[in-house]
Amino acid sequence: MLKISRLYYLLLATLLSLSCSKTVHAEPTTTLTVIVNGVRHKTGEICFRVYDSEKGFPMNNSSEVQNGCTKINGSSVKKVFSGLKPGTYAVAVVDDQNGDRKLNKDFFGIPKEGFGISKNPTVSVQTGSPKFRNSSFKMTKNTTINISMKYSLDP
């Protein structure tokens, strides 16, 4: 009788501890691989900014969700961003030749360094800076995008 009573209490304690514990659900994350093609320089680095909203896109360096720079080692550069939640993103890149990690422009606002935007939108005097909605893409799984560097505005 004593053994059954102990077994009963052990089973009851186990069931109570299982019912009181929280189930932890890990939020799924994705990996974004960005490949930049058409790099003209052999020195410097390509700097990347990943945005999840139009706030600050594409110039602000404090509103991105992830960023990073990669040394130039050829005409293409690749960077992988991990831990991104499924959602909508846009990417801006700069061929940073002077090490300041931003896009330098002339007096008229025309870029003096190479740049690129996800979905490779037209960037001209008429269109101005690309909009997030025209440069963004949905990510529900691991994704690879290609960005073409531009070293002047489009005609």
CSV table of C-alpha atoms in Angstrom, one decimal:
chain,number,residue,atom,x,y,z
A,1,MET,CA,0.0,0.0,0.0
A,2,LEU,CA,2.8,2.4,0.9
A,3,LYS,CA,4.5,1.7,-2.5
A,4,ILE,CA,1.3,2.5,-4.4
A,5,SER,CA,0.8,5.7,-2.4
A,6,ARG,CA,4.4,6.8,-3.2
A,7,LEU,CA,3.9,5.9,-6.9
A,8,TYR,CA,0.6,7.8,-6.9
A,9,TYR,CA,2.3,11.0,-5.5
A,10,LEU,CA,5.2,10.7,-7.9
A,11,LEU,CA,2.9,10.4,-10.9
A,12,LEU,CA,0.8,13.3,-9.6
A,13,ALA,CA,3.9,15.5,-9.1
A,14,THR,CA,5.1,14.7,-12.6
A,15,LEU,CA,1.8,15.6,-14.2
A,16,LEU,CA,1.5,18.8,-12.2
A,17,SER,CA,5.0,19.9,-13.2
A,18,LEU,CA,4.3,19.2,-16.9
A,19,SER,CA,1.0,21.1,-16.8
A,20,CYS,CA,2.6,24.1,-15.2
A,21,SER,CA,5.6,24.3,-17.5
A,22,LYS,CA,5.4,26.7,-20.5
A,23,THR,CA,5.8,25.5,-24.0
A,24,VAL,CA,8.5,27.5,-25.6
A,25,HIS,CA,8.1,28.1,-29.3
A,26,ALA,CA,11.2,29.3,-31.1
A,27,GLU,CA,10.4,32.0,-33.6
A,28,PRO,CA,11.5,30.9,-37.1
A,29,THR,CA,14.3,32.8,-38.6
A,30,THR,CA,15.7,33.0,-42.2
A,31,THR,CA,19.0,33.7,-43.8
A,32,LEU,CA,19.5,36.4,-46.5
A,33,THR,CA,22.4,36.0,-48.9
A,34,VAL,CA,23.2,39.2,-50.9
A,35,ILE,CA,25.4,38.9,-54.0
A,36,VAL,CA,26.7,42.2,-55.4
A,37,ASN,CA,27.8,42.1,-59.0
A,38,GLY,CA,29.7,44.6,-61.2
A,39,VAL,CA,32.1,45.9,-58.6
A,40,ARG,CA,34.7,48.1,-60.4
A,41,HIS,CA,37.3,48.6,-57.7
A,42,LYS,CA,39.8,46.1,-56.3
A,43,THR,CA,40.3,47.9,-52.9
A,44,GLY,CA,37.9,49.1,-50.3
A,45,GLU,CA,34.8,47.4,-49.1
A,46,ILE,CA,31.1,46.9,-50.0
A,47,CYS,CA,28.9,48.0,-47.1
A,48,PHE,CA,25.4,46.5,-46.7
A,49,ARG,CA,22.3,47.7,-44.9
A,50,VAL,CA,19.2,45.6,-44.5
A,51,TYR,CA,15.9,47.4,-43.8
A,52,ASP,CA,12.5,46.0,-42.7
A,53,SER,CA,10.5,49.3,-43.3
A,54,GLU,CA,10.7,52.5,-45.2
A,55,LYS,CA,12.0,54.3,-42.1
A,56,GLY,CA,15.4,55.6,-43.1
A,57,PHE,CA,15.6,53.6,-46.4
A,58,PRO,CA,18.0,53.7,-48.2
A,59,MET,CA,20.4,56.3,-46.7
A,60,ASN,CA,20.0,56.3,-42.9
A,61,ASN,CA,22.6,54.2,-41.1
A,62,SER,CA,20.7,54.0,-37.8
A,63,SER,CA,17.4,52.5,-38.9
A,64,GLU,CA,18.5,49.3,-40.5
A,65,VAL,CA,17.9,45.9,-38.9
A,66,GLN,CA,21.3,44.5,-39.9
A,67,ASN,CA,24.4,45.8,-41.6
A,68,GLY,CA,28.0,44.9,-42.3
A,69,CYS,CA,30.9,45.4,-44.7
A,70,THR,CA,32.9,43.0,-46.8
A,71,LYS,CA,36.3,43.5,-48.3
A,72,ILE,CA,36.4,43.7,-52.1
A,73,ASN,CA,38.2,40.7,-53.6
A,74,GLY,CA,36.8,40.6,-57.1
A,75,SER,CA,34.0,41.9,-59.3
A,76,SER,CA,31.4,40.2,-57.1
A,77,VAL,CA,31.0,40.3,-53.3
A,78,LYS,CA,28.8,38.1,-51.1
A,79,LYS,CA,27.4,38.7,-47.6
A,80,VAL,CA,25.1,36.5,-45.5
A,81,PHE,CA,22.7,37.9,-42.9
A,82,SER,CA,21.3,35.3,-40.4
A,83,GLY,CA,18.5,35.5,-37.9
A,84,LEU,CA,16.1,37.6,-39.9
A,85,LYS,CA,12.4,37.0,-39.0
A,86,PRO,CA,10.1,36.2,-42.0
A,87,GLY,CA,8.9,39.5,-43.4
A,88,THR,CA,9.5,42.2,-46.0
A,89,TYR,CA,13.0,43.6,-46.5
A,90,ALA,CA,15.1,45.9,-48.8
A,91,VAL,CA,18.9,46.1,-49.1
A,92,ALA,CA,21.1,49.1,-49.9
A,93,VAL,CA,24.8,48.7,-50.7
A,94,VAL,CA,27.7,51.2,-51.2
A,95,ASP,CA,31.1,50.7,-52.7
A,96,ASP,CA,32.9,52.4,-49.9
A,97,GLN,CA,36.3,53.6,-51.1
A,98,ASN,CA,37.2,56.1,-48.4
A,99,GLY,CA,36.2,54.0,-45.3
A,100,ASP,CA,33.5,56.2,-43.9
A,101,ARG,CA,30.8,53.5,-44.5
A,102,LYS,CA,28.3,55.8,-46.1
A,103,LEU,CA,27.4,56.9,-49.6
A,104,ASN,CA,29.2,60.2,-50.5
A,105,LYS,CA,27.5,62.6,-52.8
A,106,ASP,CA,28.4,65.8,-54.6
A,107,PHE,CA,26.9,69.3,-54.1
A,108,PHE,CA,23.9,68.3,-56.2
A,109,GLY,CA,23.2,65.1,-54.3
A,110,ILE,CA,24.6,62.8,-57.0
A,111,PRO,CA,26.5,59.8,-55.7
A,112,LYS,CA,30.3,59.9,-55.9
A,113,GLU,CA,30.7,56.3,-55.0
A,114,GLY,CA,29.1,53.1,-56.4
A,115,PHE,CA,25.8,52.0,-55.0
A,116,GLY,CA,23.1,49.4,-55.4
A,117,ILE,CA,19.5,48.7,-54.2
A,118,SER,CA,17.6,45.4,-54.0
A,119,LYS,CA,15.4,44.7,-57.1
A,120,ASN,CA,17.8,47.1,-59.0
A,121,PRO,CA,15.3,50.0,-59.5
A,122,THR,CA,16.0,52.9,-61.8
A,123,VAL,CA,17.8,55.7,-60.0
A,124,SER,CA,17.8,59.0,-61.9
A,125,VAL,CA,17.4,62.7,-61.4
A,126,GLN,CA,13.7,62.3,-62.3
A,127,THR,CA,13.0,59.3,-60.0
A,128,GLY,CA,15.1,60.3,-57.1
A,129,SER,CA,16.0,57.9,-54.3
A,130,PRO,CA,14.3,54.5,-54.6
A,131,LYS,CA,11.2,53.9,-52.4
A,132,PHE,CA,11.1,50.9,-50.0
A,133,ARG,CA,7.9,49.6,-51.6
A,134,ASN,CA,9.7,49.4,-55.0
A,135,SER,CA,12.9,47.8,-53.7
A,136,SER,CA,11.5,45.4,-51.1
A,137,PHE,CA,10.9,41.7,-51.3
A,138,LYS,CA,9.2,39.1,-49.1
A,139,MET,CA,11.2,36.6,-47.1
A,140,THR,CA,9.5,33.4,-45.8
A,141,LYS,CA,12.5,31.1,-46.2
A,142,ASN,CA,16.2,31.4,-46.8
A,143,THR,CA,16.6,33.8,-49.8
A,144,THR,CA,19.4,34.9,-52.2
A,145,ILE,CA,19.2,38.2,-54.0
A,146,ASN,CA,21.5,39.8,-56.6
A,147,ILE,CA,22.3,43.5,-56.7
A,148,SER,CA,24.0,45.2,-59.6
A,149,MET,CA,26.4,48.1,-58.7
A,150,LYS,CA,25.8,51.5,-60.3
A,151,TYR,CA,28.5,54.0,-60.6
A,152,SER,CA,26.3,56.8,-62.1
A,153,LEU,CA,22.6,57.7,-62.2
A,154,ASP,CA,20.4,56.0,-64.8
A,155,PRO,CA,19.6,58.2,-67.9
